[in-house]
Tab-separated table of C-alpha atoms in Angstrom:
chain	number	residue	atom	x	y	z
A	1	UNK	CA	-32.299	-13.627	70.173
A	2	UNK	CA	-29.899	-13.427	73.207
A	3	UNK	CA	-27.246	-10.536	73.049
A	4	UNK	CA	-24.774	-13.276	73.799
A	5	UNK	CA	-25.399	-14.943	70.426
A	6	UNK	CA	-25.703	-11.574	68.797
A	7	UNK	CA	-22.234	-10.961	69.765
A	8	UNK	CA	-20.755	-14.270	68.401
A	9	UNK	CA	-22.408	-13.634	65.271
A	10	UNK	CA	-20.765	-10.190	64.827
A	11	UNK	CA	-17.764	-11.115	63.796
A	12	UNK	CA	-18.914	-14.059	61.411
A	13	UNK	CA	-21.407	-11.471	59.519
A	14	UNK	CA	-18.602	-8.680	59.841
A	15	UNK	CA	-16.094	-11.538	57.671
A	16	UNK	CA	-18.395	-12.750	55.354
A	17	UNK	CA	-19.135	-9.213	54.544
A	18	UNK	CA	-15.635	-8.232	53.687
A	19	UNK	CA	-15.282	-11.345	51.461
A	20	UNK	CA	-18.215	-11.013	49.130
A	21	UNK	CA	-17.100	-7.280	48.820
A	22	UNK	CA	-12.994	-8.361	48.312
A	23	UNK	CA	-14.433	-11.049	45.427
A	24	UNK	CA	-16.980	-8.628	43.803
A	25	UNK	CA	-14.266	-5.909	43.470
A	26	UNK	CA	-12.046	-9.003	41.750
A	27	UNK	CA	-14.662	-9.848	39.529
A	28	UNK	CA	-15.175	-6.193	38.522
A	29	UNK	CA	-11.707	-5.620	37.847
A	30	UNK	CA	-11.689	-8.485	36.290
A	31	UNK	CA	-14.330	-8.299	33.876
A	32	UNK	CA	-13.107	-4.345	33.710
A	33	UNK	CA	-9.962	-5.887	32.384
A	34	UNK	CA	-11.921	-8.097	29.719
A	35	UNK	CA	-13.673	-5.547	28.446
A	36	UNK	CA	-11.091	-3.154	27.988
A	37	UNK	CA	-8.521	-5.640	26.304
A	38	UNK	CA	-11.191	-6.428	24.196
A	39	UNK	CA	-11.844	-2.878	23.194
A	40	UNK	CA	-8.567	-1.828	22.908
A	41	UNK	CA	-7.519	-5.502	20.525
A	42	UNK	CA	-8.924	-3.642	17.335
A	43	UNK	CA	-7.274	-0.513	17.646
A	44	UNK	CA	-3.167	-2.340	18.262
A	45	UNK	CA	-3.527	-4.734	15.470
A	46	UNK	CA	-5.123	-2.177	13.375
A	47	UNK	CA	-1.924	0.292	13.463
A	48	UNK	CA	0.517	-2.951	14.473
A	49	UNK	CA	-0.497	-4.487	11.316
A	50	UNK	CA	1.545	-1.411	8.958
A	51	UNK	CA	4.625	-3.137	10.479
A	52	UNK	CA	4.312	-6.561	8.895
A	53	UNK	CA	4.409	-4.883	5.179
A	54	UNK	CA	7.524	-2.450	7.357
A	55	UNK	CA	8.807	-5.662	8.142
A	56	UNK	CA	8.776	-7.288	4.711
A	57	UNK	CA	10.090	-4.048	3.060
A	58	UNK	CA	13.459	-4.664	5.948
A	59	UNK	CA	13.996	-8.326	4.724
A	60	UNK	CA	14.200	-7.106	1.169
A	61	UNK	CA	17.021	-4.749	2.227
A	62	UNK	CA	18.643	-7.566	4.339
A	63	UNK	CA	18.435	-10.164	1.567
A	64	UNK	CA	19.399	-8.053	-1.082
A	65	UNK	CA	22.817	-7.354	1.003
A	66	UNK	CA	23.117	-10.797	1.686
A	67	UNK	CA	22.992	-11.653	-2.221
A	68	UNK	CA	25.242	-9.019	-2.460
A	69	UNK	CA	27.850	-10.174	-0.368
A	70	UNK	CA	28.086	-13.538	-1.416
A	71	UNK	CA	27.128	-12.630	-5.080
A	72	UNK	CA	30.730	-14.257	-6.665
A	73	UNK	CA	29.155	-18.046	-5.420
A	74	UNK	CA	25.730	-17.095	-6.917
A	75	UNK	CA	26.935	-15.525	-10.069
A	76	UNK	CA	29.022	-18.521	-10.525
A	77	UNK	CA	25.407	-20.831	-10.794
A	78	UNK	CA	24.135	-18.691	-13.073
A	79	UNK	CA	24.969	-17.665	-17.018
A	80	UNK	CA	27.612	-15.066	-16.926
A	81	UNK	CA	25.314	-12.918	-19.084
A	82	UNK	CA	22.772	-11.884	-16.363
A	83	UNK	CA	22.625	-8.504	-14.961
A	84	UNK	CA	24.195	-8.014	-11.420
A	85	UNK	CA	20.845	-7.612	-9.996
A	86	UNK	CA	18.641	-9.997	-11.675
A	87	UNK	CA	18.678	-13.157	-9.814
A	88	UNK	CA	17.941	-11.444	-6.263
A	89	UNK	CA	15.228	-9.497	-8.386
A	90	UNK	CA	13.729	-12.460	-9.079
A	91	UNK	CA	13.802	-14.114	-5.760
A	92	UNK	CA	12.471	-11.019	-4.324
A	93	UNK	CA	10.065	-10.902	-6.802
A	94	UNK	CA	8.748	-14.284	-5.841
A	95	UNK	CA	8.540	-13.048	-2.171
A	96	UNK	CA	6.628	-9.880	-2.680
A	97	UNK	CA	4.229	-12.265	-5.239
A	98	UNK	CA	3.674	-14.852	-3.080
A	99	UNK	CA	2.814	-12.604	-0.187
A	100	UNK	CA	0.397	-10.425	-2.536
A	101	UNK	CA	-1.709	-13.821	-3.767
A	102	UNK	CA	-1.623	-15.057	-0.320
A	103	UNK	CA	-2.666	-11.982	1.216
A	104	UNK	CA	-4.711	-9.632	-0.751
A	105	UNK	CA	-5.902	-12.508	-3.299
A	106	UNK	CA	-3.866	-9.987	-5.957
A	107	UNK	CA	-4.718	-10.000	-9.618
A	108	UNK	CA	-3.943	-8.504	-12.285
A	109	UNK	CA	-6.079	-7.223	-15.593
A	110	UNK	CA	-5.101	-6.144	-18.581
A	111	UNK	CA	-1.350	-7.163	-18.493
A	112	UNK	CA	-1.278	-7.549	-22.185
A	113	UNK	CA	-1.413	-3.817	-22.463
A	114	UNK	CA	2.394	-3.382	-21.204
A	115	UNK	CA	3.979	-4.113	-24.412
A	116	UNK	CA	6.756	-6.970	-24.863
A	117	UNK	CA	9.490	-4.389	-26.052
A	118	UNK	CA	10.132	-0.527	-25.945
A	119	UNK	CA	8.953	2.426	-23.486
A	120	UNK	CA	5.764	2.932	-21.712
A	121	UNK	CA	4.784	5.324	-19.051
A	122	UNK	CA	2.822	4.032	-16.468
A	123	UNK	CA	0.703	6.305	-14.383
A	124	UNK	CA	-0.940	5.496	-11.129
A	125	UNK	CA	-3.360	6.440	-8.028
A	126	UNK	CA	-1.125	6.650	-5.169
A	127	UNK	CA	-2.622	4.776	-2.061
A	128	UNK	CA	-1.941	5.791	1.408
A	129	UNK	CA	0.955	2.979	1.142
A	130	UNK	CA	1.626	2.088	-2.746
A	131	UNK	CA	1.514	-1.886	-1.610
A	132	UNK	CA	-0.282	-2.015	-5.048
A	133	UNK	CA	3.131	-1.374	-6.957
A	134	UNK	CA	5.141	-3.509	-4.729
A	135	UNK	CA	3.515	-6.341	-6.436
A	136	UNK	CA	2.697	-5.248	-9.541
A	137	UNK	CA	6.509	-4.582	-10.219
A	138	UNK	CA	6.917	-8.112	-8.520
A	139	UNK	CA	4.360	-9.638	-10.933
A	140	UNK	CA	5.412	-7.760	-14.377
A	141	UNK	CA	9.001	-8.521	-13.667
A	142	UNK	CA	7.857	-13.015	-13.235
A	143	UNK	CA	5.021	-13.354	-15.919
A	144	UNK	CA	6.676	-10.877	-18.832
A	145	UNK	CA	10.523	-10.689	-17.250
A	146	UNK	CA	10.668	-6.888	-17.567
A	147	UNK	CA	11.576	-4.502	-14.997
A	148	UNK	CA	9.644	-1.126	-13.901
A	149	UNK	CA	11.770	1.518	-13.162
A	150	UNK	CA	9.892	3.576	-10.210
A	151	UNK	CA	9.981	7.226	-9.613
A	152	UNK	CA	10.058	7.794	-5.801
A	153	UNK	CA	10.049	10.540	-3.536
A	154	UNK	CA	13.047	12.049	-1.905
A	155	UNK	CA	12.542	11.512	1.446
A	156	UNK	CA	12.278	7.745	0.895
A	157	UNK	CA	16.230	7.382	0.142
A	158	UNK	CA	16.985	8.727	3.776
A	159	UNK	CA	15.191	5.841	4.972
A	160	UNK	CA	18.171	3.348	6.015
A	161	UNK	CA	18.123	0.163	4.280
A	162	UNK	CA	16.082	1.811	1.404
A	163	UNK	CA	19.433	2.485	-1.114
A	164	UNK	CA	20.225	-0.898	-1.618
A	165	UNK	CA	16.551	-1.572	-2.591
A	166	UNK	CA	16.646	1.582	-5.075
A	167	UNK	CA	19.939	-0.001	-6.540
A	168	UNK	CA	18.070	-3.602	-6.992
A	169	UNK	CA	14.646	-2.630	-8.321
A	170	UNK	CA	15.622	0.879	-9.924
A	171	UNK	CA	14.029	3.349	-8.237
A	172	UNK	CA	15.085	6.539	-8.828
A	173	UNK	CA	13.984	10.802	-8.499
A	174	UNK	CA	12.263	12.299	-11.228
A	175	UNK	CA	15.083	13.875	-13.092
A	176	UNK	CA	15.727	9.997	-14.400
A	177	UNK	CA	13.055	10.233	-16.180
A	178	UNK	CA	13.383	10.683	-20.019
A	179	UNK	CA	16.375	8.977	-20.831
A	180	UNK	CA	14.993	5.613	-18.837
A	181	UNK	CA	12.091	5.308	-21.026
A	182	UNK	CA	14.737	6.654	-24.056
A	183	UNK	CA	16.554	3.819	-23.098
A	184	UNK	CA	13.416	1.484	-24.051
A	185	UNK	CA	12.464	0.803	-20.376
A	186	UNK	CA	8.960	1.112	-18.618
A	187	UNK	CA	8.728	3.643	-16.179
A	188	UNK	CA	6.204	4.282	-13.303
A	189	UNK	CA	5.395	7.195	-12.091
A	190	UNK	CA	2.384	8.891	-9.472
A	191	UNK	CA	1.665	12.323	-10.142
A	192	UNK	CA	0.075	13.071	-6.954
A	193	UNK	CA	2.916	11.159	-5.355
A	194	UNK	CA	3.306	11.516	-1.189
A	195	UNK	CA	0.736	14.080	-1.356
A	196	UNK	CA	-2.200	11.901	-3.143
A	197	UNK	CA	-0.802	9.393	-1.010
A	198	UNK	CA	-1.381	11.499	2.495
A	199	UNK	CA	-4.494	13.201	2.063
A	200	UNK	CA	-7.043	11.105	-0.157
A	201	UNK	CA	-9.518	9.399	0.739
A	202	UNK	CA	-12.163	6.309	0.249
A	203	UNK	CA	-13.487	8.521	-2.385
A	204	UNK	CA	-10.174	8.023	-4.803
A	205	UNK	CA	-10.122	11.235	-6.095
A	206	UNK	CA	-7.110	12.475	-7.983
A	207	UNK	CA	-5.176	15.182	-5.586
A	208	UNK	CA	-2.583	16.128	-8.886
A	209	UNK	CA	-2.417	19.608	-8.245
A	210	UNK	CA	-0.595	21.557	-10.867
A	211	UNK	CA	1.679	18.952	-11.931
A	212	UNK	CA	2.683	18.064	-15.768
A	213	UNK	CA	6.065	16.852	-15.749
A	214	UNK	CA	5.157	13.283	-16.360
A	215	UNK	CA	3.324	14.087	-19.483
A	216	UNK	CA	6.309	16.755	-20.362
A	217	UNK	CA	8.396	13.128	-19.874
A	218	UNK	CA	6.118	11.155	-21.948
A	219	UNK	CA	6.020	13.663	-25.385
A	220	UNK	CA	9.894	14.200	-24.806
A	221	UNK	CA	10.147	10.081	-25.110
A	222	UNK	CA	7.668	9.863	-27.582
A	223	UNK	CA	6.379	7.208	-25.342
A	224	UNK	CA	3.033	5.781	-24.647
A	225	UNK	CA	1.287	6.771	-20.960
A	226	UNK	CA	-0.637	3.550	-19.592
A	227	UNK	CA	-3.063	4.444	-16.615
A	228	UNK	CA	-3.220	1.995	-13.545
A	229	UNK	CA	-5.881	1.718	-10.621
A	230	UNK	CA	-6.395	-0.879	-8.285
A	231	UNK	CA	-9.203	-1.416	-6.760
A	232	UNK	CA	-9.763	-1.156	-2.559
A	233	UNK	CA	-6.358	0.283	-2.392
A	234	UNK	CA	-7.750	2.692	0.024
A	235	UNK	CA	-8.957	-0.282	1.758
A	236	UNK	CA	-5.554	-1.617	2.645
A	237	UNK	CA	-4.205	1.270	4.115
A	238	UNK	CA	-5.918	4.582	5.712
A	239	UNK	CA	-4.846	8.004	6.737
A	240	UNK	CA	-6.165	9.101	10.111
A	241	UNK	CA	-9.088	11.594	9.166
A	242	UNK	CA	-8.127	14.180	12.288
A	243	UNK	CA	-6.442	17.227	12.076
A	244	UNK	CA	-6.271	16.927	7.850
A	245	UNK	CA	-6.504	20.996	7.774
A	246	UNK	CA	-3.216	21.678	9.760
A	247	UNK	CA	-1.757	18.530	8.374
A	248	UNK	CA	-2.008	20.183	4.961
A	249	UNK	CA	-0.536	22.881	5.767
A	250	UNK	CA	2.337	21.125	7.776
A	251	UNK	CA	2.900	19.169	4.295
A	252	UNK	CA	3.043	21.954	2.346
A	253	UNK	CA	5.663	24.130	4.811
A	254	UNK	CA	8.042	21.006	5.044
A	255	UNK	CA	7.038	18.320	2.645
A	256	UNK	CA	7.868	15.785	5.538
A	257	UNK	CA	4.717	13.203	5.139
A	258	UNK	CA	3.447	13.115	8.961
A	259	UNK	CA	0.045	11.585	8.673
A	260	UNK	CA	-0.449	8.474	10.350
A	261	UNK	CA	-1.797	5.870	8.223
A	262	UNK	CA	-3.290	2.508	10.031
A	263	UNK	CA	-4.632	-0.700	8.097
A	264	UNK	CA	-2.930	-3.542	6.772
A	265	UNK	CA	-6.419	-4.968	6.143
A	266	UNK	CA	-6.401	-8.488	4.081
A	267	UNK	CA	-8.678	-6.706	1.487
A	268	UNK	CA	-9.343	-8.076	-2.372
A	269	UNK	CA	-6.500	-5.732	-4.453
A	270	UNK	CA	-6.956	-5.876	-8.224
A	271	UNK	CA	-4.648	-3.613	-10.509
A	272	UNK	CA	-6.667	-2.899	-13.503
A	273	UNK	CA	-4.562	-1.423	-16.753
A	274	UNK	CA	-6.620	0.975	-19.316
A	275	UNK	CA	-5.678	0.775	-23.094
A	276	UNK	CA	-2.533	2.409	-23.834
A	277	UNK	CA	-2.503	6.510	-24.708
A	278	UNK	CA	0.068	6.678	-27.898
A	279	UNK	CA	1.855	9.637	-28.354
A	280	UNK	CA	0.589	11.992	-30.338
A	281	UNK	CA	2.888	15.463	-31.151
A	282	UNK	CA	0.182	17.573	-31.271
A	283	UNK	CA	-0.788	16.957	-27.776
A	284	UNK	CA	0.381	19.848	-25.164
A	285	UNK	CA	1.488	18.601	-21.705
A	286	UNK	CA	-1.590	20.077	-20.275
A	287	UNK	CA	-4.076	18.417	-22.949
A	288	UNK	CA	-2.126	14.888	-22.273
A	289	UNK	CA	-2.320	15.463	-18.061
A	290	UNK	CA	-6.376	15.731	-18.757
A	291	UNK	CA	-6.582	12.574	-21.198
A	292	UNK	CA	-4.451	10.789	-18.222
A	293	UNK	CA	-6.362	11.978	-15.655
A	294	UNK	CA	-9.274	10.895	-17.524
A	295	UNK	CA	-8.280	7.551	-18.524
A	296	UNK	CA	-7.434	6.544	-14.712
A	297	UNK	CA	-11.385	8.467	-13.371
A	298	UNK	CA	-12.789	6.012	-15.704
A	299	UNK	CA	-11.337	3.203	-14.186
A	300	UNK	CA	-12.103	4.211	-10.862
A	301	UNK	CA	-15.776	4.692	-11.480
A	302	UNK	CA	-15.638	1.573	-13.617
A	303	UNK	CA	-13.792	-0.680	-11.111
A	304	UNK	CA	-14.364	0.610	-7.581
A	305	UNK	CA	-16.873	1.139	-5.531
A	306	UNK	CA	-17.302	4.803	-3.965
A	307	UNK	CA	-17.088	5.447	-0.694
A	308	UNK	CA	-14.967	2.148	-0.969
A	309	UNK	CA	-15.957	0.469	2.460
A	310	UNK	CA	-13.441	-2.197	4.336
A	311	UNK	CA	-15.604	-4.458	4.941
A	312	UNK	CA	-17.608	-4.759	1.095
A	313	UNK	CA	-13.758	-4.927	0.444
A	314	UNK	CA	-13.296	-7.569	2.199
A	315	UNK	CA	-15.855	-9.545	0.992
A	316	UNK	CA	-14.772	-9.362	-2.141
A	317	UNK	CA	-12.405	-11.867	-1.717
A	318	UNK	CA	-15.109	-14.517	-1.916
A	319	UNK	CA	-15.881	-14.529	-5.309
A	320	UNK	CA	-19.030	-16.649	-5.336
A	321	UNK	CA	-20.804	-13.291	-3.273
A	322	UNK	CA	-19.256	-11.251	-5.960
A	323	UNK	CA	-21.204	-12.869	-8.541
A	324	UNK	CA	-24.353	-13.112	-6.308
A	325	UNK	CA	-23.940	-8.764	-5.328
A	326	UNK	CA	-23.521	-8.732	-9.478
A	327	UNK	CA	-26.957	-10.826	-10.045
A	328	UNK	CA	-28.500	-8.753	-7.666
């Protein structure tokens, strides 16, 4: 080859060069780019996802202050003889319901426990987020038209928005107690509250601690206790497993819940209710917190499977491999 055709080739080799190597670092970036959207996808929706249920909890608040600001024109379409609250209840009610069947599949079993008239304590696992009484309230209060009062934790009536919501559905602090279910109303109540809620696990067991009062509550009303589970709660909604030691120990200094939880996972909920405990006088408060704390363990092992797993959870919303996992 002549130099002189060496030279005019110099340049061409020289450009093609630097354009395969400007197009293969696109395509890397590129495909860089791909791959780490794609990575990354699961982990936004998974704690995004928390917000639609934050976001659903907000349009309560907002429609409830709507229906109370035009509530002369609505009261004037219903019977005079309705409580204040009971129409946006009800709307709400529908809301929360709809949302629960549409999302979660949600059932109910053993409604016909709650009795028709007089008191009842209800006791429940607290989830990571208590979605599970969200619509359980919304679903007593359309099939048997009777509110649950709700015992809820301090901290949650600093929350704005959350007052009006408390005024509406009846949520209230513990001290409220007695003289509700006195009164001839059911009552709900979690005795591991924020902290079951914070720091258990896909193993649903029952972080209680010391506490009594709600049996204390349910001798001093003479009233019945009713235990609640549903099942794949811990499904829905996690708490991040890291740092759970110094967590703990945050909790317990400041009682500010600080855990992040993640989920919103379109899992198969079902709220199962155990046969009512009566009251029985010659029960202590300690003897009634283990029959409780029974009653709801046998549900558990009855109705959920342990380590619950999000993605068995998820299939059980297809009943037809329900029954063929139950063949099996």
């Amino acid at each position: 080859m002549s130099p002189l055709l060496s030279q005019m080739d110099a340049p061409t080799n020289a450009t093609f060069i630097k354009y395969f190597g400007d197009s293969l670092g696109q395509y890397i970036d590129l495909d860089y780019s791909i791959w780490l959207s794609r990575l990354l996808t699961p982990l936004i929706i998974t704690f995004m996802l928390p917000l639609v249920f934050v976001g659903l909890i907000y349009f309560t608040s907002i429609f409830l202050y709507i229906y109370k600001l035009h509530r002369r024109i609505i009261m004037q379409a219903v019977s005079s003889d309705l409580d204040f609250w009971d129409v946006g209840r009800k709307i709400v009610s529908a809301v929360w319901d709809a949302h629960a069947w549409l999302y979660h599949g949600y059932e109910v079993i053993g409604l016909h426990h709650l009795p028709q008239e007089g008191p009842a304590l209800i006791v429940y696992y607290h989830g990571a987020v208590p979605i599970d009484m969200y619509y359980f309230v919304a679903r007593v209060l359309l099939a048997k038209d009777r509110l649950i009062y709700t015992v809820a934790d301090r901290f949650l009536f600093k929350i704005p928005g959350w007052g009006i919501i408390s005024d509406a559905c009846k949520s209230g602090y513990n001290t409220i107690c007695t003289s509700t279910l006195r009164d001839g109303n059911l009552l709900a109540i979690s005795p591991g509250g924020v902290y079951e809620a914070q720091f258990g696990d896909n193993r649903y067991e029952l972080l209680w601690k010391n506490r009594i009062g709600f049996a204390k509550v349910a001798i001093d009303a003479k009233a019945p206790i009713i235990p609640m589970f549903t099942q794949n709660l811990r499904e829905a909604f996690r708490s991040v497993g890291i740092l759970k030691r110094w967590l703990i120990k945050f909790y317990n200094a400041t009682h500010i819940p600080v855990r992040p939880i993640y989920g919103g996972f379109p899992v198969k909920l079902r709220t199962f209710l155990g046969p009512p405990i009566p009251y029985d006088p010659n029960l202590t408060p300690e003897e009634l917190k283990q029959k409780t704390a029974f009653a709801i363990e046998e549900l558990i092992n009855k109705h959920q499977r342990i380590p619950g797993g999000i993605f068995h959870a998820l299939l059980d919303r297809f009943s037809f491999l329900r029954k063929r996992r139950a063949s099996d």
